[in-house]
């Protein structure tokens, strides 16, 4: 009896593997088509300061495949595996610039608004065409480079250090700023922090999630804030869901926040409405 189970166990396993491979191929195909048809949308999650003013937004990509939303964790990874992230990343940059230009032209943004943060995948950053593309898009939309913040993760540092550094230095001398996303979850060396032009640290949601007074995550958050401050960097916390978390962050020196406590990611028009509602009552 045990033997039969074992045998059928194996065959179920192979079937599962075949199914997984097939699912993956289907996903790649759908993704390829979706890129050709530009079937993606962007949403914008507000970032706020201590006074509750909107200081920026993070651009997040969305995809409904045959009517079903696919998590960005799934389709961005698939895009990275197939290098489809290059055309997708270009579309995201162009579209981000278009939206920012529209908001600016229509005078929708408050004085506190500084920049739009765009996630950049390692393969996209390492692509030879990246500098040219991002610069061309900013110029052709009459924006200035300081209005874009490029969010990179620590996984980028697995690449060639010299190439990465010189690329980042060229881009930052042009006025682009860099935020280090999901900080604390990736590559373990901190030495790159002193060598690279990083403008901002983004404290990962996993630490923010577990903040309670005197918890280990809370102490890690303290240390990240301290270190960022010592290095002259700005600090933002992601995934802030509760006022207690915001209070803790504020009391420990982090004055910029993003998370469901303030807003989920919003469409282009919803974002404008959020900004409008968020304005302090006029004083005339
Ligand atoms: P990320 O860059 O760390 O983005 C933050 C994620 O946290 C987003 O998930 C956002 O919707 C979610 N989030 C924000 N506030 C809260 C909160 O208070 N609570 C909780 N539970 N979650 C919150 P999303 O949109 O599913 O994106 C997941 C990841 O996919 C992103 O992580 C990023 O790595 C990647 N991604 C999304 N859009 C793009 C894109 O346009 N380009 C690239 N290269 N990657 C992207
Ligand atoms: Mg991000
Ligand atoms: Mg993040
Ligand atoms: Mg994250």
Tab-separated table of C-alpha atoms and ligand atoms in Angstrom:
chain	number	residue	atom	x	y	z
A	1	UNK	CA	0.000	0.000	0.000
A	2	UNK	CA	2.750	2.410	0.995
A	3	UNK	CA	4.475	1.697	-2.301
A	4	UNK	CA	1.422	2.665	-4.362
A	5	UNK	CA	1.163	5.888	-2.437
A	6	UNK	CA	4.814	6.561	-3.078
A	7	UNK	CA	4.429	5.949	-6.771
A	8	UNK	CA	1.370	8.115	-7.103
A	9	UNK	CA	3.178	10.733	-4.974
A	10	UNK	CA	5.926	10.871	-7.566
A	11	UNK	CA	3.563	11.115	-10.480
A	12	UNK	CA	1.598	13.901	-8.803
A	13	UNK	CA	4.895	15.668	-8.230
A	14	UNK	CA	5.865	15.458	-11.906
A	15	UNK	CA	2.388	16.542	-12.928
A	16	UNK	CA	2.701	19.541	-10.631
A	17	UNK	CA	6.058	20.419	-12.123
A	18	UNK	CA	4.662	20.214	-15.628
A	19	UNK	CA	1.720	22.324	-14.578
A	20	UNK	CA	4.028	24.898	-13.002
A	21	UNK	CA	6.153	25.107	-16.133
A	22	UNK	CA	3.040	25.484	-18.252
A	23	UNK	CA	1.654	28.203	-15.951
A	24	UNK	CA	4.917	30.059	-16.174
A	25	UNK	CA	5.006	29.894	-19.963
A	26	UNK	CA	1.420	31.138	-20.091
A	27	UNK	CA	2.324	34.000	-17.771
A	28	UNK	CA	5.319	34.960	-19.931
A	29	UNK	CA	3.146	34.881	-23.059
A	30	UNK	CA	0.407	36.970	-21.482
A	31	UNK	CA	2.969	39.431	-20.180
A	32	UNK	CA	4.561	39.738	-23.592
A	33	UNK	CA	1.180	40.510	-25.155
A	34	UNK	CA	0.260	42.893	-22.370
A	35	UNK	CA	3.425	44.891	-23.004
A	36	UNK	CA	2.661	45.144	-26.694
A	37	UNK	CA	-0.888	46.228	-25.915
A	38	UNK	CA	0.186	48.524	-23.053
A	39	UNK	CA	-2.355	46.800	-20.832
A	40	UNK	CA	-0.890	48.132	-17.590
A	41	UNK	CA	-1.969	50.964	-15.366
A	42	UNK	CA	-0.173	52.994	-12.763
A	43	UNK	CA	-1.358	53.930	-9.303
A	44	UNK	CA	0.144	56.509	-6.988
A	45	UNK	CA	0.542	56.177	-3.236
A	46	UNK	CA	0.833	59.467	-1.346
A	47	UNK	CA	3.820	60.205	0.874
A	48	UNK	CA	3.252	62.650	3.723
A	49	UNK	CA	5.306	64.635	6.172
A	50	UNK	CA	4.793	65.159	9.890
A	51	UNK	CA	2.326	67.992	9.251
A	52	UNK	CA	0.247	65.727	7.012
A	53	UNK	CA	1.247	67.547	3.809
A	54	UNK	CA	1.764	65.507	0.642
A	55	UNK	CA	5.473	65.515	-0.209
A	56	UNK	CA	5.417	63.000	-3.029
A	57	UNK	CA	4.021	59.752	-4.351
A	58	UNK	CA	5.293	56.311	-5.213
A	59	UNK	CA	4.358	54.970	-8.631
A	60	UNK	CA	3.125	51.362	-8.517
A	61	UNK	CA	2.313	49.267	-11.561
A	62	UNK	CA	-0.926	47.265	-11.931
A	63	UNK	CA	-1.934	44.525	-14.350
A	64	UNK	CA	-5.305	42.875	-14.900
A	65	UNK	CA	-4.674	39.725	-16.868
A	66	UNK	CA	-7.939	38.562	-18.480
A	67	UNK	CA	-9.850	40.464	-15.856
A	68	UNK	CA	-7.893	39.114	-12.880
A	69	UNK	CA	-5.431	41.341	-11.057
A	70	UNK	CA	-1.927	39.844	-10.898
A	71	UNK	CA	0.249	40.861	-7.956
A	72	UNK	CA	3.231	43.044	-8.939
A	73	UNK	CA	5.407	40.695	-6.893
A	74	UNK	CA	4.485	38.019	-9.461
A	75	UNK	CA	4.469	39.927	-12.763
A	76	UNK	CA	7.445	42.183	-12.012
A	77	UNK	CA	9.473	39.084	-11.133
A	78	UNK	CA	8.315	37.362	-14.329
A	79	UNK	CA	9.213	40.491	-16.293
A	80	UNK	CA	12.657	40.475	-14.695
A	81	UNK	CA	13.175	36.802	-15.533
A	82	UNK	CA	12.394	37.412	-19.211
A	83	UNK	CA	13.957	40.874	-19.577
A	84	UNK	CA	10.497	42.123	-20.491
A	85	UNK	CA	11.197	44.481	-17.588
A	86	UNK	CA	13.133	46.646	-20.069
A	87	UNK	CA	10.166	47.648	-22.269
A	88	UNK	CA	7.813	47.573	-19.258
A	89	UNK	CA	10.165	49.762	-17.207
A	90	UNK	CA	10.414	52.224	-20.090
A	91	UNK	CA	6.665	52.422	-20.363
A	92	UNK	CA	6.411	53.024	-16.593
A	93	UNK	CA	8.954	55.863	-16.781
A	94	UNK	CA	7.286	57.512	-19.756
A	95	UNK	CA	3.842	57.230	-18.227
A	96	UNK	CA	5.085	58.561	-14.870
A	97	UNK	CA	6.526	61.605	-16.630
A	98	UNK	CA	3.291	62.148	-18.536
A	99	UNK	CA	1.247	62.092	-15.331
A	100	UNK	CA	3.625	64.383	-13.476
A	101	UNK	CA	3.613	66.827	-16.389
A	102	UNK	CA	-0.187	66.850	-16.368
A	103	UNK	CA	-0.393	67.458	-12.622
A	104	UNK	CA	2.129	70.277	-12.914
A	105	UNK	CA	0.478	71.901	-15.914
A	106	UNK	CA	-2.945	71.776	-14.323
A	107	UNK	CA	-1.460	73.161	-11.153
A	108	UNK	CA	-2.779	70.287	-9.050
A	109	UNK	CA	0.186	69.789	-6.766
A	110	UNK	CA	0.680	71.508	-3.413
A	111	UNK	CA	3.867	73.469	-2.650
A	112	UNK	CA	4.923	70.661	-0.340
A	113	UNK	CA	5.070	68.194	-3.273
A	114	UNK	CA	8.644	67.454	-4.230
A	115	UNK	CA	8.934	64.308	-6.272
A	116	UNK	CA	7.477	61.218	-7.826
A	117	UNK	CA	9.229	57.999	-6.802
A	118	UNK	CA	9.596	55.336	-9.493
A	119	UNK	CA	10.743	51.769	-8.766
A	120	UNK	CA	13.701	50.716	-10.895
A	121	UNK	CA	14.550	47.009	-11.270
A	122	UNK	CA	18.228	46.001	-11.225
A	123	UNK	CA	18.170	44.820	-14.863
A	124	UNK	CA	16.598	48.101	-15.878
A	125	UNK	CA	19.201	50.130	-14.020
A	126	UNK	CA	22.066	48.062	-15.450
A	127	UNK	CA	20.791	48.413	-19.019
A	128	UNK	CA	23.147	50.550	-21.147
A	129	UNK	CA	20.246	52.604	-22.375
A	130	UNK	CA	18.882	53.549	-18.943
A	131	UNK	CA	20.605	56.909	-18.451
A	132	UNK	CA	19.750	58.037	-21.932
A	133	UNK	CA	16.132	56.945	-21.617
A	134	UNK	CA	15.365	58.485	-18.248
A	135	UNK	CA	17.024	61.768	-19.210
A	136	UNK	CA	15.227	61.916	-22.559
A	137	UNK	CA	11.839	61.310	-20.918
A	138	UNK	CA	12.338	63.985	-18.290
A	139	UNK	CA	13.435	66.482	-20.957
A	140	UNK	CA	10.713	65.709	-23.452
A	141	UNK	CA	8.079	66.206	-20.737
A	142	UNK	CA	9.662	69.517	-19.666
A	143	UNK	CA	10.276	68.207	-16.176
A	144	UNK	CA	13.407	68.608	-14.149
A	145	UNK	CA	15.329	65.579	-12.997
A	146	UNK	CA	15.012	66.558	-9.327
A	147	UNK	CA	11.295	65.794	-9.628
A	148	UNK	CA	11.990	62.097	-10.083
A	149	UNK	CA	13.234	59.836	-7.331
A	150	UNK	CA	14.629	56.506	-8.446
A	151	UNK	CA	13.830	53.714	-5.982
A	152	UNK	CA	16.410	50.962	-6.074
A	153	UNK	CA	16.841	47.990	-3.744
A	154	UNK	CA	19.941	46.542	-2.164
A	155	UNK	CA	19.821	43.682	-4.683
A	156	UNK	CA	21.313	46.088	-7.208
A	157	UNK	CA	24.623	45.962	-5.328
A	158	UNK	CA	25.197	42.380	-6.406
A	159	UNK	CA	26.292	43.833	-9.748
A	160	UNK	CA	29.631	45.450	-10.649
A	161	UNK	CA	30.332	48.044	-7.948
A	162	UNK	CA	32.292	50.442	-10.139
A	163	UNK	CA	29.712	50.505	-12.899
A	164	UNK	CA	26.912	51.026	-10.404
A	165	UNK	CA	28.709	53.806	-8.611
A	166	UNK	CA	29.668	55.723	-11.711
A	167	UNK	CA	26.165	55.410	-13.140
A	168	UNK	CA	24.596	56.624	-9.913
A	169	UNK	CA	27.060	59.487	-9.705
A	170	UNK	CA	26.364	60.629	-13.253
A	171	UNK	CA	22.614	60.484	-12.696
A	172	UNK	CA	22.773	62.300	-9.391
A	173	UNK	CA	24.994	65.010	-10.856
A	174	UNK	CA	22.213	65.500	-13.396
A	175	UNK	CA	19.837	66.064	-10.474
A	176	UNK	CA	18.123	62.691	-10.071
A	177	UNK	CA	17.822	61.414	-6.517
A	178	UNK	CA	18.042	57.830	-5.284
A	179	UNK	CA	16.028	56.191	-2.531
A	180	UNK	CA	17.073	52.821	-1.144
A	181	UNK	CA	13.848	50.780	-0.996
A	182	UNK	CA	13.013	47.934	1.414
A	183	UNK	CA	16.029	48.909	3.449
A	184	UNK	CA	17.250	46.249	5.840
A	185	UNK	CA	15.878	43.220	4.024
A	186	UNK	CA	18.563	42.650	1.425
A	187	UNK	CA	22.285	42.494	0.910
A	188	UNK	CA	24.042	42.559	4.262
A	189	UNK	CA	27.026	44.854	3.690
A	190	UNK	CA	26.527	48.438	4.753
A	191	UNK	CA	29.763	49.720	3.249
A	192	UNK	CA	28.040	50.824	0.055
A	193	UNK	CA	26.096	53.396	2.053
A	194	UNK	CA	29.180	55.572	2.398
A	195	UNK	CA	30.286	55.265	-1.227
A	196	UNK	CA	27.074	55.817	-3.145
A	197	UNK	CA	25.009	58.951	-3.752
A	198	UNK	CA	21.912	57.779	-1.889
A	199	UNK	CA	19.539	60.531	-0.923
A	200	UNK	CA	16.944	58.643	1.059
A	201	UNK	CA	16.466	55.428	3.053
A	202	UNK	CA	13.116	53.736	2.903
A	203	UNK	CA	12.528	51.647	6.019
A	204	UNK	CA	10.973	48.339	5.010
A	205	UNK	CA	7.399	47.550	5.971
A	206	UNK	CA	8.445	44.378	7.796
A	207	UNK	CA	10.122	46.477	10.509
A	208	UNK	CA	7.349	49.061	10.662
A	209	UNK	CA	4.728	46.310	10.951
A	210	UNK	CA	6.109	44.979	14.225
A	211	UNK	CA	6.823	48.242	15.992
A	212	UNK	CA	5.785	48.119	19.608
A	213	UNK	CA	7.629	49.872	22.359
A	214	UNK	CA	10.813	48.025	23.198
A	215	UNK	CA	10.373	45.346	20.533
A	216	UNK	CA	13.401	44.307	18.490
A	217	UNK	CA	11.946	45.636	15.224
A	218	UNK	CA	11.387	48.968	16.975
A	219	UNK	CA	15.051	49.074	18.002
A	220	UNK	CA	16.111	48.189	14.468
A	221	UNK	CA	13.997	51.085	13.244
A	222	UNK	CA	15.743	53.367	15.766
A	223	UNK	CA	19.141	52.261	14.482
A	224	UNK	CA	18.181	52.737	10.835
A	225	UNK	CA	16.944	56.250	11.556
A	226	UNK	CA	20.094	57.071	13.546
A	227	UNK	CA	22.371	55.747	10.857
A	228	UNK	CA	20.495	57.518	8.073
A	229	UNK	CA	20.651	60.791	9.978
A	230	UNK	CA	24.361	60.385	10.661
A	231	UNK	CA	24.945	59.872	6.948
A	232	UNK	CA	22.859	62.934	6.093
A	233	UNK	CA	20.115	60.953	4.400
A	234	UNK	CA	16.384	61.498	4.392
A	235	UNK	CA	14.272	58.737	5.935
A	236	UNK	CA	10.824	57.547	4.961
A	237	UNK	CA	8.868	54.641	6.444
A	238	UNK	CA	6.706	52.425	4.228
A	239	UNK	CA	3.700	50.355	5.225
A	240	UNK	CA	2.553	52.640	8.030
A	241	UNK	CA	-0.892	51.335	8.950
A	242	UNK	CA	-1.516	52.517	12.511
A	243	UNK	CA	-1.235	55.836	14.221
A	244	UNK	CA	0.844	54.218	16.972
A	245	UNK	CA	3.439	53.315	14.343
A	246	UNK	CA	3.471	56.850	12.955
A	247	UNK	CA	3.825	58.257	16.481
A	248	UNK	CA	6.700	55.948	17.258
A	249	UNK	CA	8.464	56.877	14.019
A	250	UNK	CA	7.930	60.564	14.596
A	251	UNK	CA	9.181	60.368	18.181
A	252	UNK	CA	12.317	58.636	16.942
A	253	UNK	CA	13.187	61.059	14.164
A	254	UNK	CA	11.422	59.758	11.033
A	255	UNK	CA	9.239	62.476	9.545
A	256	UNK	CA	8.040	61.056	6.265
A	257	UNK	CA	5.479	58.272	5.873
A	258	UNK	CA	3.702	56.138	3.308
A	259	UNK	CA	1.034	53.573	4.044
A	260	UNK	CA	-2.607	52.618	4.400
A	261	UNK	CA	-2.957	54.862	7.472
A	262	UNK	CA	-2.941	57.765	5.014
A	263	UNK	CA	-3.956	56.199	1.741
A	264	UNK	CA	-3.810	53.111	-0.409
A	265	UNK	CA	-2.313	53.569	-3.906
A	266	UNK	CA	-4.666	55.783	-5.960
A	267	UNK	CA	-5.471	56.323	-9.622
A	268	UNK	CA	-4.302	59.489	-11.319
A	269	UNK	CA	-7.600	61.268	-10.647
A	270	UNK	CA	-8.099	59.846	-7.152
A	271	UNK	CA	-4.674	61.178	-6.240
A	272	UNK	CA	-5.646	64.699	-7.274
A	273	UNK	CA	-8.824	64.380	-5.230
A	274	UNK	CA	-6.773	63.185	-2.229
A	275	UNK	CA	-4.468	66.179	-2.536
A	276	UNK	CA	-7.441	68.536	-2.823
A	277	UNK	CA	-9.175	67.125	0.263
A	278	UNK	CA	-5.929	67.161	2.144
A	279	UNK	CA	-5.347	70.888	1.622
A	280	UNK	CA	-5.550	72.996	4.771
A	281	UNK	CA	-8.762	75.064	4.891
A	282	UNK	CA	-8.195	78.330	3.026
A	283	UNK	CA	-7.736	81.401	5.210
A	284	UNK	CA	-9.487	84.270	3.459
B	1	LIG	P1	7.628	48.290	-2.956
B	1	LIG	O1	8.338	49.166	-3.948
B	1	LIG	O2	8.283	48.083	-1.645
B	1	LIG	O3	6.191	48.909	-2.824
B	1	LIG	C1	5.469	48.971	-1.623
B	1	LIG	C2	4.390	47.929	-1.593
B	1	LIG	O4	3.722	47.976	-0.326
B	1	LIG	C3	3.296	48.128	-2.625
B	1	LIG	O5	2.810	46.844	-2.971
B	1	LIG	C4	2.226	48.888	-1.838
B	1	LIG	O6	0.941	48.773	-2.416
B	1	LIG	C5	2.331	48.175	-0.502
B	1	LIG	N1	1.857	48.999	0.607
B	1	LIG	C6	1.904	50.328	0.740
B	1	LIG	N2	1.432	50.714	1.925
B	1	LIG	C7	1.078	49.599	2.596
B	1	LIG	C8	0.516	49.352	3.906
B	1	LIG	O7	0.265	50.256	4.701
B	1	LIG	N3	0.312	48.056	4.240
B	1	LIG	C9	0.585	47.038	3.383
B	1	LIG	N4	0.315	45.788	3.796
B	1	LIG	N5	1.118	47.227	2.157
B	1	LIG	C10	1.362	48.494	1.764
B	1	LIG	P2	2.579	46.435	-4.468
B	1	LIG	O8	1.933	47.573	-5.189
B	1	LIG	O9	1.890	45.109	-4.427
B	1	LIG	O10	4.048	46.257	-5.039
B	1	LIG	C11	4.873	45.240	-4.569
B	1	LIG	C12	6.274	45.379	-5.128
B	1	LIG	O11	6.275	45.211	-6.561
B	1	LIG	C13	6.881	46.756	-4.909
B	1	LIG	O12	7.376	46.845	-3.612
B	1	LIG	C14	7.948	46.761	-5.984
B	1	LIG	O13	9.084	46.041	-5.561
B	1	LIG	C15	7.290	46.009	-7.108
B	1	LIG	N6	6.724	46.985	-8.038
B	1	LIG	C16	5.482	47.555	-8.046
B	1	LIG	N7	5.360	48.441	-9.058
B	1	LIG	C17	6.559	48.445	-9.711
B	1	LIG	C18	7.082	49.162	-10.841
B	1	LIG	O14	6.430	50.015	-11.440
B	1	LIG	N8	8.377	48.869	-11.220
B	1	LIG	C19	9.150	47.966	-10.552
B	1	LIG	N9	10.396	47.745	-10.989
B	1	LIG	N10	8.693	47.293	-9.475
B	1	LIG	C20	7.421	47.529	-9.057
B	2	LIG	MG1	9.208	50.963	-3.872
B	3	LIG	MG1	9.366	49.385	-0.582
B	4	LIG	MG1	8.441	46.457	-0.195
